[in-house]
Amino acid sequence: MMRIALLGATGSIGASTLDVVQRHAERFRISALSAHRNVDALVALCRQWRPEIAVIADPALEGELAAGLRSAGLDTRATAGAQGLIEAAEGSHADCVVAAIVGSAGLESTLAAARAGKRLLLANKESVVMAGSLLRAALDQGGGLLLPLDSEHNAVFQCLPRERRDLADCGVRRILLTASGGPFRGRSRSELAKVTPDMACAHPNWRMGRKISVDSATLMNKGLEVIEAHFLFDAAAAAIDVVVHPQSIVHSMVEYEDGSVLAQLGNPDMRTAIAYALAWPQRIDAGVAALDLVRIARLGFEGVDRETFRCLDLAYQALASGGTAPTTLNAANEEAVAAFLEDRLPFLAIEAVIETCLERLPSASVTDLPGLLDSDLTARREAQRIIASLAE
Ligand code: NDP
């Protein structure tokens, strides 16, 4: 029986994870659940899953959570804040941690799970982008296993040899990340100037949380994934390419020296990646329909329109600069996306905020967590200043 701490349980990845878990009650048990502010949803999940620990990330809501659990007659222990998340990630109640918090808020619990040697199922790509080297060091220290949940990295993982060490030793030439192109594929810059948050969140193939949906619309999601692939697979930026594949059936590919390209295919449903990572090295039912290639009929591929969607190049630039540049990129993106979602910033200004932030904050070599958190904060403040100036 694998005991699972699910951090970000009330979100889209959280729901997909619980769907897979409930299909395999004999294999998995939920031992911890977390949410940010959604107390009612968290208590409802606790009623169903009866975990040992429930964490509400907003410390002001700890009393409300405790009262909710009490009135539901549960003996689940209520905890809160960053410390509660860390405890849920590293405690002995869990063998496996699903890191499904959105944004930099997931960083410290992800690092804690890695240091504690848990089986780490990682959806929270922002923590890799912010602190990829620290995460690698934490994994080395803990000796646990990281299994990527991002469908692209999960696909790459599946296409690499199991006894993998160095990519070059395995004969890998390139990692090819596929991108759907998002809801605005084919649109012009003048059309993009007018798009609304609801339009940006209406992804053609995937149902996801609002932040990653906007990232998909700007193509920053692919930029974050390039940086994620660099850290997860120890791949040089030059060996990571992006190809647009509008159907989202090929989830990514690995090209080998002999010209072979291995791809992982499946319906666009996160439960496949989650089931793969939960059960690895075995395979289990994910509840996902069989892929009907005859019905799909055609798989298309095209290059990225980098003139219209500039965020991907900004991510490559940040990766090339190294040091704190990816942290700055991530922080500026989170602030700009939040402002866009609150109607405080037009869609096209998201990339402008990130670009200006990267120009104004030179990359520094920082190797410890306090230093990175400081860089994150500095970048957020700068981004907020830029957003305010754009609103004037
Ligand atoms: P959602 O917005 O649907 O869910 C986010 C979860 O994180 C919720 O449980 C939310 O709690 C919690 N949360 C939000 N803010 C905080 C905070 N400050 N502190 C602690 N917890 C917080 O996001 P997704 O499930 O879409 O995405 C989660 C992660 O997975 C992201 O990093 C995303 O990039 C990645 N990912 C998602 C995919 C998808 O298909 N959705 C695909 C690949 C990767 P509450 O409900 O209380 O707000």
Coordinates of C-alpha atoms and ligand atoms in Angstrom, one line a residue:
M1 CA 0.0 0.0 0.0
M2 CA 1.6 3.3 -1.1
R3 CA 0.7 6.2 1.2
I4 CA 0.3 9.5 -0.7
A5 CA 0.5 13.1 0.4
L6 CA -1.4 15.1 -2.3
L7 CA -0.4 18.8 -2.2
G8 CA -2.7 20.9 -4.2
A9 CA -5.6 18.4 -3.8
T10 CA -8.3 20.9 -4.7
G11 CA -6.9 21.7 -8.1
S12 CA -7.1 20.1 -11.5
I13 CA -4.1 17.8 -11.1
G14 CA -5.4 17.0 -7.6
A15 CA -8.7 15.9 -9.0
S16 CA -7.1 13.7 -11.7
T17 CA -4.8 12.1 -9.1
L18 CA -7.8 11.3 -6.8
D19 CA -9.6 9.8 -9.8
V20 CA -6.8 7.4 -10.5
V21 CA -6.3 6.6 -6.8
Q22 CA -10.0 5.7 -6.3
R23 CA -9.7 3.1 -9.1
H24 CA -6.9 1.3 -7.2
A25 CA -8.0 1.4 -3.5
E26 CA -6.0 -1.8 -2.9
R27 CA -2.7 -0.1 -3.9
F28 CA -2.9 3.5 -2.7
R29 CA -4.0 5.4 0.3
I30 CA -4.3 9.1 0.8
S31 CA -2.4 10.2 4.0
A32 CA -2.3 14.0 3.5
L33 CA -4.2 16.6 1.5
S34 CA -3.7 20.3 1.1
A35 CA -5.4 23.4 -0.3
H36 CA -4.7 27.1 -0.4
R37 CA -7.9 28.8 0.8
N38 CA -10.6 26.4 -0.2
V39 CA -11.6 25.1 3.2
D40 CA -14.9 23.6 2.2
A41 CA -13.5 21.7 -0.7
L42 CA -10.6 20.4 1.5
V43 CA -13.0 19.3 4.3
A44 CA -15.2 17.5 1.7
L45 CA -12.1 15.7 0.4
C46 CA -11.1 14.7 3.9
R47 CA -14.6 13.2 4.5
Q48 CA -14.0 11.0 1.5
W49 CA -10.4 10.1 1.9
R50 CA -9.8 10.3 5.7
P51 CA -6.2 11.4 5.6
E52 CA -4.0 11.8 8.7
I53 CA -3.2 15.4 7.9
A54 CA -5.0 18.2 6.2
V55 CA -3.1 21.4 5.4
I56 CA -4.5 24.8 4.6
A57 CA -1.8 27.0 3.2
D58 CA -3.3 30.2 4.3
P59 CA -2.5 30.2 8.0
A60 CA -5.4 32.5 8.8
L61 CA -7.8 29.6 7.9
E62 CA -6.3 27.0 10.3
G63 CA -9.1 27.5 12.9
E64 CA -11.8 27.2 10.2
L65 CA -10.2 24.0 8.9
A66 CA -10.0 22.5 12.4
A67 CA -13.6 23.4 13.1
G68 CA -14.7 21.9 9.7
L69 CA -12.9 18.6 10.4
R70 CA -14.3 18.5 13.9
S71 CA -17.9 19.0 12.8
A72 CA -17.4 16.3 10.2
G73 CA -16.4 14.0 13.0
L74 CA -13.0 13.3 11.5
D75 CA -9.8 12.8 13.4
T76 CA -7.7 14.3 10.6
R77 CA -5.2 16.7 12.1
A78 CA -5.4 20.3 10.8
T79 CA -2.2 22.1 10.0
A80 CA -1.5 25.3 8.1
G81 CA 1.0 27.5 6.4
A82 CA 4.4 26.8 4.8
Q83 CA 5.4 24.7 7.7
G84 CA 2.3 22.6 7.5
L85 CA 3.0 21.9 3.8
I86 CA 6.6 21.0 4.6
E87 CA 5.5 18.6 7.3
A88 CA 3.0 17.0 5.0
A89 CA 5.7 16.6 2.4
E90 CA 8.4 15.1 4.6
G91 CA 6.6 13.3 7.4
S92 CA 6.6 9.5 7.9
H93 CA 2.9 9.3 7.1
A94 CA 3.7 9.3 3.3
D95 CA 5.8 7.3 0.9
C96 CA 4.9 9.4 -2.1
V97 CA 4.3 13.1 -2.5
V98 CA 2.3 14.5 -5.4
A99 CA 3.5 18.1 -5.9
A100 CA 0.5 19.7 -7.5
I101 CA 0.5 23.2 -6.0
V102 CA 0.5 25.9 -8.6
G103 CA 3.4 28.4 -8.7
S104 CA 6.4 29.2 -6.5
A105 CA 4.2 28.4 -3.4
G106 CA 5.0 24.8 -4.1
L107 CA 8.8 25.2 -3.9
E108 CA 9.6 24.5 -0.3
S109 CA 7.3 21.4 0.1
T110 CA 8.8 20.0 -3.2
L111 CA 12.3 20.4 -1.9
A112 CA 11.3 18.9 1.5
A113 CA 9.8 15.8 -0.2
A114 CA 13.0 15.5 -2.3
R115 CA 15.3 15.8 0.8
A116 CA 13.2 13.3 2.6
G117 CA 13.7 10.7 -0.2
K118 CA 10.0 10.4 -1.1
R119 CA 8.8 9.2 -4.4
L120 CA 8.1 12.6 -5.8
L121 CA 5.5 13.0 -8.5
L122 CA 6.1 16.5 -9.8
A123 CA 3.5 18.6 -11.5
N124 CA 4.7 21.9 -10.0
K125 CA 7.0 22.9 -12.8
E126 CA 7.6 26.4 -11.3
S127 CA 9.7 24.9 -8.5
V128 CA 12.1 23.3 -11.0
V129 CA 12.3 26.5 -13.0
M130 CA 13.0 28.6 -9.9
A131 CA 15.4 26.2 -8.2
G132 CA 16.4 23.4 -10.5
S133 CA 19.9 23.0 -9.1
L134 CA 18.6 23.0 -5.5
L135 CA 16.0 20.4 -6.4
R136 CA 18.7 18.2 -8.0
A137 CA 20.8 18.5 -4.8
A138 CA 17.8 17.7 -2.6
L139 CA 17.1 14.6 -4.7
D140 CA 20.7 13.5 -4.4
Q141 CA 20.6 14.0 -0.7
G142 CA 17.3 12.1 -0.2
G143 CA 18.0 9.4 -2.7
G144 CA 14.3 9.3 -3.7
L145 CA 12.9 9.1 -7.2
L146 CA 11.4 11.9 -9.2
L147 CA 8.7 11.0 -11.7
P148 CA 7.5 13.9 -13.8
L149 CA 3.7 14.5 -14.1
D150 CA 3.9 17.2 -16.8
S151 CA 2.7 15.2 -19.8
E152 CA 5.6 16.2 -21.9
H153 CA 8.3 15.3 -19.4
N154 CA 6.4 12.1 -18.5
A155 CA 6.5 11.3 -22.2
V156 CA 10.2 11.9 -22.4
F157 CA 10.8 9.8 -19.3
Q158 CA 8.8 7.0 -21.0
C159 CA 10.9 7.3 -24.2
L160 CA 14.3 7.2 -22.4
P161 CA 16.0 4.0 -21.4
R162 CA 15.2 3.0 -17.9
E163 CA 18.8 2.5 -16.9
R164 CA 19.6 6.1 -18.0
R165 CA 22.5 8.1 -16.8
D166 CA 24.0 10.7 -19.2
L167 CA 21.9 11.5 -22.2
A168 CA 24.9 11.4 -24.6
D169 CA 25.8 7.9 -23.2
C170 CA 22.3 6.8 -24.2
G171 CA 22.7 8.1 -27.7
V172 CA 20.1 10.9 -27.3
R173 CA 20.5 13.7 -29.8
R174 CA 17.4 15.8 -29.0
I175 CA 14.4 16.1 -26.8
L176 CA 11.4 17.3 -28.8
L177 CA 8.7 18.8 -26.6
T178 CA 5.3 19.1 -28.3
A179 CA 3.1 22.2 -27.8
S180 CA -0.6 22.4 -28.7
G181 CA -0.1 26.0 -29.7
G182 CA -2.8 27.0 -27.1
P183 CA -6.1 28.7 -27.8
F184 CA -4.6 31.5 -29.9
R185 CA -2.6 29.5 -32.4
G186 CA -2.7 31.3 -35.8
R187 CA -3.8 34.6 -34.3
S188 CA -2.0 37.9 -35.1
R189 CA -0.6 40.3 -32.6
S190 CA -3.4 42.7 -33.2
E191 CA -5.9 40.0 -32.4
L192 CA -4.0 39.0 -29.3
A193 CA -4.1 42.6 -28.0
K194 CA -7.9 42.1 -27.4
V195 CA -8.1 38.7 -25.8
T196 CA -9.7 38.3 -22.3
P197 CA -8.8 35.9 -19.4
D198 CA -11.8 33.6 -20.2
M199 CA -10.6 33.3 -23.8
A200 CA -7.1 32.5 -22.7
C201 CA -8.3 29.9 -20.3
A202 CA -10.4 28.1 -22.9
H203 CA -7.7 25.6 -24.0
P204 CA -8.7 23.5 -27.0
N205 CA -7.4 20.1 -25.7
W206 CA -6.7 20.3 -21.9
R207 CA -8.8 21.3 -18.9
M208 CA -6.4 22.9 -16.5
G209 CA -6.1 25.5 -13.7
R210 CA -6.2 29.1 -14.8
K211 CA -2.6 30.0 -14.4
I212 CA -1.2 27.2 -16.5
S213 CA -4.0 27.8 -19.1
V214 CA -2.7 31.4 -19.5
D215 CA 0.8 30.1 -19.7
S216 CA -0.3 27.8 -22.5
A217 CA -1.9 30.7 -24.3
T218 CA 1.3 32.8 -24.2
L219 CA 3.5 29.7 -24.8
M220 CA 5.4 30.5 -21.6
N221 CA 4.2 27.1 -20.5
K222 CA 6.5 25.6 -23.1
G223 CA 9.3 28.0 -22.1
L224 CA 8.9 26.8 -18.5
E225 CA 8.9 23.2 -19.8
V226 CA 12.2 23.7 -21.7
I227 CA 13.8 24.8 -18.5
E228 CA 12.2 22.0 -16.6
A229 CA 13.5 19.5 -19.2
H230 CA 17.0 21.0 -18.9
F231 CA 17.0 20.3 -15.1
L232 CA 15.1 17.0 -15.1
F233 CA 17.0 15.3 -17.8
D234 CA 20.3 17.2 -17.6
A235 CA 19.9 18.2 -21.2
A236 CA 21.6 21.2 -22.8
A237 CA 19.3 24.0 -24.1
A238 CA 20.5 23.3 -27.6
A239 CA 19.3 19.7 -27.3
I240 CA 15.7 20.7 -26.4
D241 CA 13.4 21.7 -29.2
V242 CA 9.7 22.6 -29.4
V243 CA 7.4 21.6 -32.2
V244 CA 3.7 22.6 -32.4
H245 CA 1.3 19.6 -32.6
P246 CA -2.2 20.9 -32.4
Q247 CA -3.9 17.6 -31.6
S248 CA -2.0 17.0 -28.3
I249 CA -1.8 13.3 -29.0
V250 CA 2.0 13.0 -29.2
H251 CA 3.0 14.2 -25.8
S252 CA 6.7 14.5 -26.6
M253 CA 9.6 12.7 -28.3
V254 CA 13.2 11.7 -28.0
E255 CA 15.5 11.6 -31.0
Y256 CA 18.4 9.3 -31.0
E257 CA 21.8 9.4 -32.8
D258 CA 20.7 6.6 -35.2
G259 CA 17.8 8.8 -36.5
S260 CA 15.1 6.9 -34.5
V261 CA 12.5 9.1 -32.8
L262 CA 10.6 7.6 -30.0
A263 CA 7.3 9.2 -29.1
Q264 CA 4.6 8.6 -26.4
L265 CA 1.0 9.0 -27.6
G266 CA -2.2 9.1 -25.8
N267 CA -5.4 11.0 -25.4
P268 CA -4.9 14.4 -23.8
D269 CA -5.8 13.3 -20.2
M270 CA -3.5 13.9 -17.3
R271 CA -4.6 10.7 -15.7
T272 CA -2.3 8.7 -18.0
A273 CA 0.8 10.5 -16.8
I274 CA -0.4 10.3 -13.2
A275 CA -1.2 6.6 -13.3
Y276 CA 2.2 5.9 -15.0
A277 CA 4.1 7.8 -12.2
L278 CA 2.0 6.3 -9.4
A279 CA 2.5 2.7 -10.5
W280 CA 6.0 2.9 -12.1
P281 CA 7.6 0.6 -13.1
Q282 CA 4.2 -1.2 -13.5
R283 CA 1.3 0.0 -15.6
I284 CA -2.2 0.4 -14.3
D285 CA -5.6 1.5 -15.6
A286 CA -6.0 5.3 -15.6
G287 CA -9.6 5.4 -16.7
V288 CA -8.5 7.0 -20.0
A289 CA -10.2 5.9 -23.2
A290 CA -8.2 3.9 -25.7
L291 CA -6.6 6.1 -28.4
D292 CA -8.6 5.9 -31.6
L293 CA -6.1 6.7 -34.3
V294 CA -8.5 6.0 -37.1
R295 CA -10.9 8.6 -35.7
I296 CA -8.1 11.1 -35.2
A297 CA -6.9 10.3 -38.7
R298 CA -4.2 13.0 -38.9
L299 CA -1.4 14.2 -36.7
G300 CA -0.1 17.6 -37.6
F301 CA 3.2 19.3 -36.8
E302 CA 4.5 22.8 -37.4
G303 CA 7.1 25.3 -36.2
V304 CA 6.5 27.7 -33.3
D305 CA 5.4 31.2 -34.4
R306 CA 8.1 32.9 -32.3
E307 CA 7.4 36.4 -33.8
T308 CA 3.9 36.4 -32.4
F309 CA 4.5 34.4 -29.2
R310 CA 7.7 35.7 -27.7
C311 CA 7.7 34.1 -24.3
L312 CA 9.3 30.9 -25.5
D313 CA 12.4 32.8 -26.6
L314 CA 12.5 34.7 -23.2
A315 CA 12.7 31.3 -21.5
Y316 CA 15.5 30.1 -23.7
Q317 CA 17.3 33.4 -23.0
A318 CA 16.8 33.0 -19.2
L319 CA 18.2 29.4 -19.5
A320 CA 21.2 30.6 -21.4
S321 CA 21.8 33.4 -18.8
G322 CA 21.6 30.8 -16.0
G323 CA 21.9 31.8 -12.3
T324 CA 18.9 33.6 -11.1
A325 CA 17.5 34.4 -14.5
P326 CA 15.0 31.5 -14.6
T327 CA 13.8 32.5 -11.1
T328 CA 13.3 36.1 -12.3
L329 CA 11.5 34.8 -15.4
N330 CA 9.2 32.6 -13.3
A331 CA 8.4 35.3 -10.7
A332 CA 7.7 38.0 -13.4
N333 CA 5.5 35.6 -15.2
E334 CA 3.5 34.7 -12.1
E335 CA 2.9 38.3 -11.3
A336 CA 2.0 39.2 -14.9
V337 CA -0.4 36.3 -15.3
A338 CA -2.1 37.1 -12.0
A339 CA -2.5 40.8 -13.2
F340 CA -3.9 39.6 -16.5
L341 CA -6.4 37.2 -14.8
E342 CA -7.5 40.2 -12.6
D343 CA -8.0 42.4 -15.7
R344 CA -5.1 44.7 -14.6
L345 CA -2.9 43.9 -17.6
P346 CA -3.5 43.2 -21.3
F347 CA -2.5 39.8 -22.6
L348 CA 0.4 41.1 -24.7
A349 CA 1.9 43.0 -21.8
I350 CA 2.6 39.7 -20.0
E351 CA 5.7 39.2 -22.2
A352 CA 6.7 42.9 -21.9
V353 CA 6.7 42.6 -18.1
I354 CA 8.9 39.5 -18.2
E355 CA 11.3 40.9 -20.7
T356 CA 11.7 44.2 -18.9
C357 CA 12.2 42.4 -15.6
L358 CA 14.9 40.2 -17.1
E359 CA 16.6 43.3 -18.6
R360 CA 16.5 45.2 -15.3
L361 CA 17.6 42.4 -13.0
P362 CA 21.0 41.0 -14.0
S363 CA 21.4 37.3 -13.3
A364 CA 23.4 36.4 -10.2
S365 CA 24.9 33.1 -9.1
V366 CA 22.9 32.0 -6.1
T367 CA 23.1 28.5 -4.8
D368 CA 21.0 28.6 -1.5
L369 CA 17.3 28.7 -0.8
P370 CA 17.3 32.1 1.1
G371 CA 19.2 33.7 -1.8
L372 CA 16.8 32.3 -4.4
L373 CA 13.7 33.3 -2.4
D374 CA 15.3 36.8 -2.2
S375 CA 15.7 36.9 -6.0
D376 CA 12.1 35.7 -6.4
L377 CA 10.9 38.5 -4.1
T378 CA 13.0 41.2 -5.9
A379 CA 11.7 40.0 -9.3
R380 CA 8.1 40.1 -8.0
R381 CA 8.5 43.7 -6.7
E382 CA 10.1 44.8 -10.0
A383 CA 7.3 43.1 -12.0
Q384 CA 4.7 44.8 -9.8
R385 CA 6.3 48.2 -10.5
I386 CA 6.3 47.5 -14.2
I387 CA 2.7 46.4 -14.2
A388 CA 1.7 49.6 -12.2
S389 CA 3.6 51.8 -14.7
L390 CA 1.9 50.1 -17.7
A391 CA -1.5 50.7 -16.1
E392 CA -0.9 54.5 -15.8
Ligands
NDP1 P1 -5.1 24.6 -10.0 O1 -5.1 26.0 -10.0 O2 -6.2 23.8 -10.6 O3 -4.9 24.0 -8.5 C1 -3.9 24.6 -7.7 C2 -3.8 23.9 -6.4 O4 -2.8 24.5 -5.6 C3 -5.1 24.0 -5.6 O5 -5.2 22.9 -4.7 C4 -4.9 25.3 -4.8 O6 -5.7 25.4 -3.6 C5 -3.4 25.2 -4.5 N1 -2.8 26.5 -4.3 C6 -2.9 27.6 -5.0 N2 -2.1 28.6 -4.5 C7 -1.5 28.1 -3.5 C8 -0.6 28.6 -2.5 N3 -0.2 29.9 -2.6 N4 -0.2 27.8 -1.5 C9 -0.5 26.5 -1.4 N5 -1.4 25.9 -2.3 C10 -1.9 26.7 -3.3 O7 -3.7 24.2 -10.8 P2 -3.4 22.9 -11.7 O8 -3.8 21.7 -11.0 O9 -3.8 23.2 -13.1 O10 -1.8 23.0 -11.7 C11 -1.0 22.6 -10.6 C12 0.5 22.5 -11.0 O11 0.6 21.5 -12.0 C13 1.0 23.8 -11.7 O12 2.3 23.9 -11.4 C14 0.9 23.4 -13.2 O13 1.8 24.1 -14.0 C15 1.1 21.9 -13.2 N6 0.5 21.2 -14.3 C16 -0.8 21.2 -14.5 C17 -1.4 20.5 -15.5 C18 -2.9 20.4 -15.6 O14 -3.3 19.6 -16.5 N7 -3.7 21.1 -14.8 C19 -0.6 19.8 -16.5 C20 0.9 19.9 -16.2 C21 1.4 20.6 -15.2 P3 -7.1 26.2 -3.6 O15 -8.1 25.3 -4.4 O16 -7.5 26.3 -2.2 O17 -6.9 27.5 -4.3

